[in-house]
mmCIF file of C-alpha atoms in Angstrom:
data_model
loop_
_atom_site.group_PDB
_atom_site.id
_atom_site.type_symbol
_atom_site.label_atom_id
_atom_site.label_comp_id
_atom_site.label_asym_id
_atom_site.label_seq_id
_atom_site.Cartn_x
_atom_site.Cartn_y
_atom_site.Cartn_z
ATOM 1 C CA MET A 10 -36.918 37.558 10.395
ATOM 2 C CA SER A 11 -37.163 34.035 8.960
ATOM 3 C CA VAL A 12 -38.322 30.734 10.439
ATOM 4 C CA LEU A 13 -34.646 30.096 11.216
ATOM 5 C CA HIS A 14 -34.418 33.245 13.336
ATOM 6 C CA ASP A 15 -37.650 32.313 15.098
ATOM 7 C CA LEU A 16 -36.456 28.819 15.975
ATOM 8 C CA ILE A 17 -33.034 30.041 17.093
ATOM 9 C CA ALA A 18 -34.736 32.579 19.361
ATOM 10 C CA GLU A 19 -36.649 29.665 20.885
ATOM 11 C CA ARG A 20 -33.876 27.044 21.111
ATOM 12 C CA GLY A 21 -30.587 28.947 21.042
ATOM 13 C CA VAL A 22 -28.606 26.662 18.729
ATOM 14 C CA LEU A 23 -30.145 24.520 15.991
ATOM 15 C CA LEU A 24 -28.954 21.038 15.075
ATOM 16 C CA ILE A 25 -29.006 19.997 11.414
ATOM 17 C CA ASP A 26 -28.980 16.379 10.305
ATOM 18 C CA GLY A 27 -26.101 14.264 8.993
ATOM 19 C CA ALA A 28 -25.247 12.176 5.936
ATOM 20 C CA MET A 29 -27.980 10.858 3.657
ATOM 21 C CA GLY A 30 -26.103 8.697 1.136
ATOM 22 C CA THR A 31 -24.552 6.170 3.489
ATOM 23 C CA GLU A 32 -27.926 5.699 5.148
ATOM 24 C CA LEU A 33 -29.523 5.007 1.764
ATOM 25 C CA PHE A 34 -26.723 2.613 0.825
ATOM 26 C CA SER A 35 -27.434 0.665 4.011
ATOM 27 C CA ARG A 36 -31.042 0.415 2.846
ATOM 28 C CA GLY A 37 -30.189 -0.896 -0.634
ATOM 29 C CA LEU A 38 -29.183 2.026 -2.859
ATOM 30 C CA GLU A 39 -26.722 0.672 -5.404
ATOM 31 C CA SER A 40 -23.381 2.229 -6.275
ATOM 32 C CA GLY A 41 -23.822 4.817 -9.024
ATOM 33 C CA GLY A 42 -27.566 5.021 -8.518
ATOM 34 C CA ALA A 43 -29.462 8.298 -8.283
ATOM 35 C CA PRO A 44 -30.620 8.922 -4.684
ATOM 36 C CA GLU A 45 -33.226 11.388 -5.945
ATOM 37 C CA LEU A 46 -35.120 8.607 -7.754
ATOM 38 C CA TRP A 47 -35.697 6.929 -4.401
ATOM 39 C CA ASN A 48 -38.005 9.797 -3.425
ATOM 40 C CA VAL A 49 -40.606 8.196 -5.705
ATOM 41 C CA GLU A 50 -39.370 4.600 -5.927
ATOM 42 C CA HIS A 51 -38.762 4.017 -2.198
ATOM 43 C CA PRO A 52 -40.218 6.997 -0.312
ATOM 44 C CA ASP A 53 -40.640 4.909 2.843
ATOM 45 C CA ARG A 54 -36.883 4.255 3.020
ATOM 46 C CA VAL A 55 -36.020 7.925 2.522
ATOM 47 C CA THR A 56 -38.558 8.976 5.148
ATOM 48 C CA ALA A 57 -37.024 6.412 7.518
ATOM 49 C CA VAL A 58 -33.632 8.118 7.228
ATOM 50 C CA HIS A 59 -35.195 11.490 7.962
ATOM 51 C CA THR A 60 -37.056 9.991 10.919
ATOM 52 C CA ASP A 61 -33.827 8.603 12.368
ATOM 53 C CA TYR A 62 -32.295 12.077 12.282
ATOM 54 C CA VAL A 63 -35.406 13.658 13.790
ATOM 55 C CA ASN A 64 -35.307 11.086 16.590
ATOM 56 C CA ALA A 65 -31.614 11.861 17.101
ATOM 57 C CA GLY A 66 -32.598 15.453 17.862
ATOM 58 C CA SER A 67 -32.198 17.317 14.572
ATOM 59 C CA ASP A 68 -34.072 20.608 14.327
ATOM 60 C CA ILE A 69 -33.508 20.774 10.548
ATOM 61 C CA ILE A 70 -33.494 17.930 8.022
ATOM 62 C CA LEU A 71 -32.217 18.304 4.458
ATOM 63 C CA THR A 72 -34.170 16.806 1.590
ATOM 64 C CA ASN A 73 -32.789 13.984 -0.524
ATOM 65 C CA SER A 74 -32.274 16.296 -3.505
ATOM 66 C CA PHE A 75 -28.594 17.262 -3.522
ATOM 67 C CA GLY A 76 -28.244 16.265 -7.189
ATOM 68 C CA GLY A 77 -31.684 17.514 -8.121
ATOM 69 C CA THR A 78 -30.908 20.023 -10.860
ATOM 70 C CA GLY A 79 -31.511 19.097 -14.475
ATOM 71 C CA PHE A 80 -27.759 19.110 -15.048
ATOM 72 C CA ARG A 81 -27.232 16.337 -12.508
ATOM 73 C CA LEU A 82 -30.385 14.360 -13.223
ATOM 74 C CA LYS A 83 -29.487 14.266 -16.912
ATOM 75 C CA LEU A 84 -26.740 11.798 -15.969
ATOM 76 C CA HIS A 85 -29.551 9.406 -15.044
ATOM 77 C CA GLN A 86 -31.877 10.281 -17.935
ATOM 78 C CA ALA A 87 -34.199 11.991 -15.461
ATOM 79 C CA ASP A 88 -33.747 15.654 -16.380
ATOM 80 C CA ASP A 89 -37.377 15.799 -17.486
ATOM 81 C CA ARG A 90 -38.467 14.935 -13.926
ATOM 82 C CA VAL A 91 -36.832 17.756 -11.962
ATOM 83 C CA ILE A 92 -39.984 19.235 -10.439
ATOM 84 C CA GLU A 93 -41.490 15.809 -9.734
ATOM 85 C CA LEU A 94 -38.422 14.441 -7.946
ATOM 86 C CA ASN A 95 -37.750 17.574 -5.928
ATOM 87 C CA GLU A 96 -41.371 17.899 -4.888
ATOM 88 C CA ALA A 97 -41.265 14.265 -3.778
ATOM 89 C CA ALA A 98 -38.021 14.897 -1.877
ATOM 90 C CA ALA A 99 -39.621 17.688 0.121
ATOM 91 C CA ARG A 100 -42.811 15.712 0.640
ATOM 92 C CA VAL A 101 -41.097 12.652 2.177
ATOM 93 C CA ALA A 102 -38.980 14.861 4.449
ATOM 94 C CA ARG A 103 -42.109 16.788 5.410
ATOM 95 C CA ALA A 104 -43.761 13.540 6.486
ATOM 96 C CA ALA A 105 -40.930 12.800 8.922
ATOM 97 C CA ALA A 106 -40.830 16.369 10.223
ATOM 98 C CA ASP A 107 -44.571 16.582 10.777
ATOM 99 C CA ALA A 108 -44.627 13.286 12.668
ATOM 100 C CA SER A 109 -42.426 14.805 15.384
ATOM 101 C CA ASP A 110 -43.885 16.271 18.560
ATOM 102 C CA ARG A 111 -41.715 19.382 18.104
ATOM 103 C CA ARG A 112 -41.224 21.722 15.179
ATOM 104 C CA VAL A 113 -38.675 20.404 12.670
ATOM 105 C CA LEU A 114 -37.765 22.439 9.604
ATOM 106 C CA VAL A 115 -37.416 20.908 6.146
ATOM 107 C CA ALA A 116 -34.556 22.422 4.125
ATOM 108 C CA GLY A 117 -34.538 21.847 0.382
ATOM 109 C CA SER A 118 -31.032 20.676 -0.516
ATOM 110 C CA MET A 119 -29.652 22.222 -3.723
ATOM 111 C CA GLY A 120 -26.156 21.048 -4.630
ATOM 112 C CA PRO A 121 -23.853 22.325 -7.378
ATOM 113 C CA THR A 122 -24.707 21.703 -11.010
ATOM 114 C CA GLY A 123 -21.380 20.019 -11.699
ATOM 115 C CA GLU A 124 -20.825 22.455 -14.581
ATOM 116 C CA LEU A 125 -18.480 25.438 -14.891
ATOM 117 C CA LEU A 126 -19.697 28.924 -15.646
ATOM 118 C CA GLU A 127 -18.378 30.873 -18.612
ATOM 119 C CA PRO A 128 -15.590 31.523 -19.501
ATOM 120 C CA MET A 129 -14.157 28.434 -17.750
ATOM 121 C CA GLY A 130 -17.058 26.319 -18.965
ATOM 122 C CA SER A 131 -20.130 26.501 -21.161
ATOM 123 C CA MET A 132 -22.814 27.197 -18.547
ATOM 124 C CA THR A 133 -24.207 30.737 -18.636
ATOM 125 C CA PRO A 134 -25.565 32.541 -15.556
ATOM 126 C CA ASP A 135 -29.039 32.422 -17.091
ATOM 127 C CA THR A 136 -29.039 28.665 -17.695
ATOM 128 C CA CYS A 137 -27.636 28.157 -14.204
ATOM 129 C CA ALA A 138 -30.359 30.303 -12.649
ATOM 130 C CA SER A 139 -33.015 28.468 -14.665
ATOM 131 C CA ALA A 140 -31.792 25.096 -13.427
ATOM 132 C CA PHE A 141 -32.018 26.167 -9.806
ATOM 133 C CA ALA A 142 -35.377 27.855 -10.387
ATOM 134 C CA GLU A 143 -36.809 24.559 -11.620
ATOM 135 C CA GLN A 144 -35.434 22.711 -8.611
ATOM 136 C CA ALA A 145 -36.640 25.353 -6.148
ATOM 137 C CA LYS A 146 -40.116 25.245 -7.643
ATOM 138 C CA GLY A 147 -40.392 21.548 -6.862
ATOM 139 C CA LEU A 148 -38.973 21.864 -3.346
ATOM 140 C CA ASP A 149 -41.343 24.716 -2.523
ATOM 141 C CA ALA A 150 -44.338 22.804 -3.859
ATOM 142 C CA GLY A 151 -43.400 19.779 -1.769
ATOM 143 C CA GLY A 152 -43.469 21.720 1.486
ATOM 144 C CA ALA A 153 -39.900 22.834 2.213
ATOM 145 C CA ASP A 154 -39.502 25.583 4.831
ATOM 146 C CA VAL A 155 -36.096 26.772 3.583
ATOM 147 C CA LEU A 156 -34.006 26.460 0.421
ATOM 148 C CA TRP A 157 -30.524 25.179 1.232
ATOM 149 C CA ILE A 158 -27.804 25.816 -1.380
ATOM 150 C CA GLU A 159 -24.844 23.680 -0.305
ATOM 151 C CA THR A 160 -21.340 22.387 -1.079
ATOM 152 C CA MET A 161 -20.596 25.296 -3.386
ATOM 153 C CA SER A 162 -17.169 26.531 -4.467
ATOM 154 C CA HIS A 163 -17.976 29.493 -6.773
ATOM 155 C CA LEU A 164 -19.788 32.612 -5.599
ATOM 156 C CA ASP A 165 -21.206 33.295 -9.052
ATOM 157 C CA GLU A 166 -22.932 29.914 -9.072
ATOM 158 C CA ILE A 167 -24.459 30.711 -5.689
ATOM 159 C CA ALA A 168 -25.587 34.105 -6.987
ATOM 160 C CA ALA A 169 -27.273 32.408 -9.951
ATOM 161 C CA ALA A 170 -28.875 29.847 -7.655
ATOM 162 C CA VAL A 171 -30.242 32.597 -5.409
ATOM 163 C CA GLU A 172 -31.567 34.494 -8.429
ATOM 164 C CA GLY A 173 -33.247 31.402 -9.804
ATOM 165 C CA ALA A 174 -34.744 30.388 -6.472
ATOM 166 C CA ARG A 175 -36.152 33.844 -5.814
ATOM 167 C CA SER A 176 -37.784 33.927 -9.220
ATOM 168 C CA VAL A 177 -40.135 31.118 -8.180
ATOM 169 C CA SER A 178 -40.166 31.058 -4.360
ATOM 170 C CA ASN A 179 -40.342 33.326 -1.343
ATOM 171 C CA LEU A 180 -38.734 30.788 0.995
ATOM 172 C CA PRO A 181 -35.697 31.800 3.082
ATOM 173 C CA ILE A 182 -32.362 30.859 1.512
ATOM 174 C CA CYS A 183 -29.198 29.511 3.132
ATOM 175 C CA ALA A 184 -25.909 28.976 1.318
ATOM 176 C CA THR A 185 -22.843 27.004 2.374
ATOM 177 C CA LEU A 186 -19.494 26.467 0.667
ATOM 178 C CA SER A 187 -17.016 23.622 0.888
ATOM 179 C CA TYR A 188 -13.541 24.592 2.121
ATOM 180 C CA ASP A 189 -10.543 22.549 1.166
ATOM 181 C CA THR A 190 -6.964 23.607 1.871
ATOM 182 C CA ALA A 191 -5.510 26.952 2.885
ATOM 183 C CA GLY A 192 -8.963 28.131 3.970
ATOM 184 C CA ARG A 193 -10.285 28.417 0.413
ATOM 185 C CA THR A 194 -12.820 26.623 -1.731
ATOM 186 C CA MET A 195 -11.823 24.795 -4.911
ATOM 187 C CA MET A 196 -12.393 28.084 -6.762
ATOM 188 C CA GLY A 197 -10.327 30.108 -4.306
ATOM 189 C CA VAL A 198 -13.099 31.721 -2.231
ATOM 190 C CA THR A 199 -12.201 32.669 1.348
ATOM 191 C CA GLY A 200 -14.575 32.742 4.272
ATOM 192 C CA GLU A 201 -14.448 36.532 4.368
ATOM 193 C CA GLN A 202 -15.208 36.856 0.666
ATOM 194 C CA ALA A 203 -18.110 34.453 0.981
ATOM 195 C CA VAL A 204 -19.828 36.132 3.896
ATOM 196 C CA ILE A 205 -19.462 39.605 2.387
ATOM 197 C CA ARG A 206 -20.861 38.617 -1.007
ATOM 198 C CA LEU A 207 -23.665 36.451 0.348
ATOM 199 C CA ALA A 208 -24.724 39.062 2.889
ATOM 200 C CA GLU A 209 -25.051 41.480 -0.029
ATOM 201 C CA LEU A 210 -27.309 38.932 -1.751
ATOM 202 C CA GLY A 211 -29.513 38.927 1.327
ATOM 203 C CA VAL A 212 -29.403 35.236 2.139
ATOM 204 C CA ASP A 213 -30.682 34.251 5.573
ATOM 205 C CA ALA A 214 -27.664 32.191 6.636
ATOM 206 C CA VAL A 215 -24.155 31.505 5.365
ATOM 207 C CA GLY A 216 -21.668 28.823 6.246
ATOM 208 C CA ALA A 217 -19.431 25.892 5.434
ATOM 209 C CA ASN A 218 -20.224 22.241 4.830
ATOM 210 C CA CYS A 219 -18.365 19.120 3.747
ATOM 211 C CA GLY A 220 -14.757 20.291 3.265
ATOM 212 C CA ASN A 221 -11.306 18.834 3.598
ATOM 213 C CA ASN A 222 -11.327 18.389 7.369
ATOM 214 C CA LEU A 223 -12.750 19.779 10.581
ATOM 215 C CA SER A 224 -9.932 22.295 11.018
ATOM 216 C CA ASP A 225 -10.466 23.895 7.605
ATOM 217 C CA THR A 226 -14.210 24.151 8.184
ATOM 218 C CA GLU A 227 -13.763 25.679 11.615
ATOM 219 C CA ALA A 228 -11.159 28.136 10.299
ATOM 220 C CA ALA A 229 -13.433 29.273 7.456
ATOM 221 C CA LEU A 230 -16.290 29.869 9.874
ATOM 222 C CA HIS A 231 -14.039 31.783 12.254
ATOM 223 C CA GLU A 232 -13.142 34.052 9.336
ATOM 224 C CA MET A 233 -16.817 34.475 8.438
ATOM 225 C CA ARG A 234 -17.758 35.432 11.983
ATOM 226 C CA ALA A 235 -14.915 37.937 12.186
ATOM 227 C CA ALA A 236 -16.111 39.548 8.933
ATOM 228 C CA ASN A 237 -19.781 39.671 9.971
ATOM 229 C CA PRO A 238 -20.758 39.467 13.658
ATOM 230 C CA ASP A 239 -24.504 39.431 12.994
ATOM 231 C CA ILE A 240 -25.357 37.008 10.202
ATOM 232 C CA LEU A 241 -26.554 33.473 10.976
ATOM 233 C CA LEU A 242 -23.729 31.004 10.422
ATOM 234 C CA VAL A 243 -23.964 27.313 9.535
ATOM 235 C CA SER A 244 -21.433 24.564 10.238
ATOM 236 C CA LYS A 245 -22.013 21.146 8.641
ATOM 237 C CA ALA A 246 -18.595 19.515 8.483
ATOM 238 C CA ASN A 247 -17.635 16.018 7.441
ATOM 239 C CA ALA A 248 -17.139 13.499 10.238
ATOM 240 C CA GLY A 249 -13.373 13.830 10.120
ATOM 241 C CA MET A 250 -11.205 12.546 7.296
ATOM 242 C CA PRO A 251 -12.160 9.774 4.835
ATOM 243 C CA GLU A 252 -9.994 6.811 3.926
ATOM 244 C CA TRP A 253 -10.547 3.519 2.181
ATOM 245 C CA VAL A 254 -10.182 0.436 4.362
ATOM 246 C CA GLY A 255 -10.388 -2.394 1.894
ATOM 247 C CA ALA A 256 -13.609 -1.859 -0.045
ATOM 248 C CA GLU A 257 -15.195 0.400 2.574
ATOM 249 C CA LEU A 258 -14.893 4.135 3.169
ATOM 250 C CA HIS A 259 -14.326 5.091 6.795
ATOM 251 C CA TYR A 260 -14.249 8.512 8.450
ATOM 252 C CA SER A 261 -12.024 9.426 11.377
ATOM 253 C CA GLY A 262 -14.613 11.494 13.206
ATOM 254 C CA SER A 263 -16.375 9.445 15.861
ATOM 255 C CA PRO A 264 -19.572 10.653 17.524
ATOM 256 C CA GLU A 265 -17.399 11.845 20.414
ATOM 257 C CA ILE A 266 -15.168 13.900 18.104
ATOM 258 C CA MET A 267 -18.147 15.441 16.354
ATOM 259 C CA ALA A 268 -19.790 16.269 19.687
ATOM 260 C CA ALA A 269 -16.660 18.089 20.825
ATOM 261 C CA HIS A 270 -16.568 19.858 17.456
ATOM 262 C CA ALA A 271 -20.178 20.983 17.943
ATOM 263 C CA ILE A 272 -19.294 22.624 21.245
ATOM 264 C CA ARG A 273 -16.305 24.409 19.688
ATOM 265 C CA GLN A 274 -18.560 25.723 16.946
ATOM 266 C CA ARG A 275 -21.229 26.862 19.372
ATOM 267 C CA ASP A 276 -18.625 28.624 21.490
ATOM 268 C CA ALA A 277 -17.333 30.333 18.319
ATOM 269 C CA GLY A 278 -20.752 31.860 17.715
ATOM 270 C CA ILE A 279 -22.144 29.413 15.162
ATOM 271 C CA GLN A 280 -25.909 29.111 15.548
ATOM 272 C CA ILE A 281 -26.701 26.196 13.201
ATOM 273 C CA ILE A 282 -24.571 23.061 13.584
ATOM 274 C CA GLY A 283 -24.712 19.618 12.003
ATOM 275 C CA ALA A 284 -22.596 17.071 10.157
ATOM 276 C CA CYS A 285 -21.981 16.000 6.575
ATOM 277 C CA CYS A 286 -20.224 13.054 4.922
ATOM 278 C CA GLY A 287 -19.446 10.092 7.158
ATOM 279 C CA SER A 288 -21.893 11.028 9.885
ATOM 280 C CA SER A 289 -24.887 9.041 11.110
ATOM 281 C CA PRO A 290 -27.827 9.398 13.488
ATOM 282 C CA ALA A 291 -25.485 8.200 16.250
ATOM 283 C CA HIS A 292 -23.216 11.207 15.612
ATOM 284 C CA LEU A 293 -26.151 13.589 15.706
ATOM 285 C CA ALA A 294 -27.590 12.046 18.859
ATOM 286 C CA MET A 295 -24.372 12.606 20.764
ATOM 287 C CA MET A 296 -24.020 16.133 19.365
ATOM 288 C CA ARG A 297 -27.565 16.826 20.608
ATOM 289 C CA LYS A 298 -26.864 15.515 24.108
ATOM 290 C CA VAL A 299 -23.670 17.513 24.469
ATOM 291 C CA LEU A 300 -25.223 20.718 23.126
ATOM 292 C CA ASP A 301 -28.134 20.265 25.546
ATOM 293 C CA GLY A 302 -25.811 19.634 28.471
ATOM 294 C CA GLU A 303 -27.140 16.132 29.075
ATOM 295 C CA ILE A 304 -23.613 14.684 28.992
ATOM 296 C CA ASP A 305 -20.154 16.172 29.412
ATOM 297 C CA VAL A 306 -18.103 17.285 26.427
ATOM 298 C CA PRO A 307 -16.028 14.258 25.359
ATOM 299 C CA ASP A 308 -12.283 14.438 25.910
ATOM 300 C CA VAL A 309 -11.045 13.459 22.455
ATOM 301 C CA ASP A 310 -7.929 13.518 20.305
ATOM 302 C CA PHE A 311 -8.937 16.201 17.843
ATOM 303 C CA GLU A 312 -5.815 15.597 15.714
ATOM 304 C CA ALA A 313 -7.148 12.159 14.811
ATOM 305 C CA ALA A 314 -9.929 13.820 12.886
ATOM 306 C CA VAL A 315 -7.787 16.203 10.865
ATOM 307 C CA LYS A 316 -4.977 13.930 9.705
ATOM 308 C CA ARG A 317 -5.278 11.458 6.889
ATOM 309 C CA SER A 318 -3.276 8.305 6.329
ATOM 310 C CA ALA A 319 -2.415 7.201 2.803
ATOM 311 C CA ILE A 320 -5.493 6.904 0.623
ATOM 312 C CA VAL A 321 -5.698 4.213 -2.015
ATOM 313 C CA PRO A 322 -7.808 5.621 -4.881
ATOM 314 C CA ARG A 323 -10.740 3.553 -6.006
ATOM 315 C CA GLU A 324 -11.604 2.962 -9.620
ATOM 316 C CA ARG A 325 -14.057 5.357 -11.234
ATOM 317 C CA ARG A 326 -17.424 3.787 -11.809
ATOM 318 C CA GLY A 327 -21.068 4.647 -12.182
ATOM 319 C CA PRO A 328 -22.627 7.683 -13.892
ATOM 320 C CA ARG A 329 -21.507 10.030 -11.079
ATOM 321 C CA GLY A 330 -17.829 9.120 -11.327
ATOM 322 C CA ARG A 331 -17.180 7.550 -7.956
ATOM 323 C CA ASP A 332 -19.764 5.896 -5.755
ATOM 324 C CA ARG A 333 -21.115 9.271 -4.664
ATOM 325 C CA PRO A 334 -21.259 12.856 -5.843
ATOM 326 C CA ALA A 335 -18.367 14.735 -4.267
ATOM 327 C CA GLY A 336 -19.567 16.933 -1.449
ATOM 328 C CA ALA A 337 -22.971 15.398 -0.909
ATOM 329 C CA SER A 338 -23.879 14.288 2.603
ATOM 330 C CA TYR A 339 -22.513 10.777 2.148
#
């Protein structure tokens, strides 16, 4: 039994936080900048984001370390600072969690390396595991309660991440994948395949985050629950569908839509529920109130959150390609 099981036994359903990147942008992070550097350059601003999510009712907050492997930090000439930046990420989240009058868990966010494993790419399982081991070491040292492998598309990369993390830490491990179209990840993994493989690896919770739209995320989780009725499941979907409106990126999922989504997920047997790209503390606050029964479930047009109008691509810029790393909580 992990700290997640203990808290679920106490509270029933746990609420995770929402997007980090957009909150940092509103506080001055520049396009193409490395959010992880802010853990040491502007720790007060990062802690403020975490505090907003704690005040909104989140039971779990994810560290600002999604791109914290050496592979990703190398794009910002910071691959020699992996342990430092990840330890700082956990430490600033820990400060916000510990300031609360209730127990809030700190989950160490570990996003994909951005590389492909052999034979499709040049990354070996050993180098992949080593990269995640280095990141996990920093997150553990900074005070994380859980290691949170997220936005994955390849089961072998998750397996390497789990191996690396366990080589340096005894913290519980959660793993979530990003589902696009036809109920599969970019690498073709189904919900059933994911839950079977990850249960064999002994992770503490499995789930879906980010993704193409709310429907695909919900469908993947339904498939996971059907394949394994006992494992803890995590839902952390984007706030609807993204589209560019002029120079700004907007998401179709309002707080009301995400609150209704949270109830659907809870009723489907999902025990850990939050939001990903496009969400804000306002989304999480309404999700909290609806889950707690403080307000009625909003009557919303769910189709508005799963259909996309024409997207006008933006130019590629910055060391991460677009303004944000795909799949991060932005």
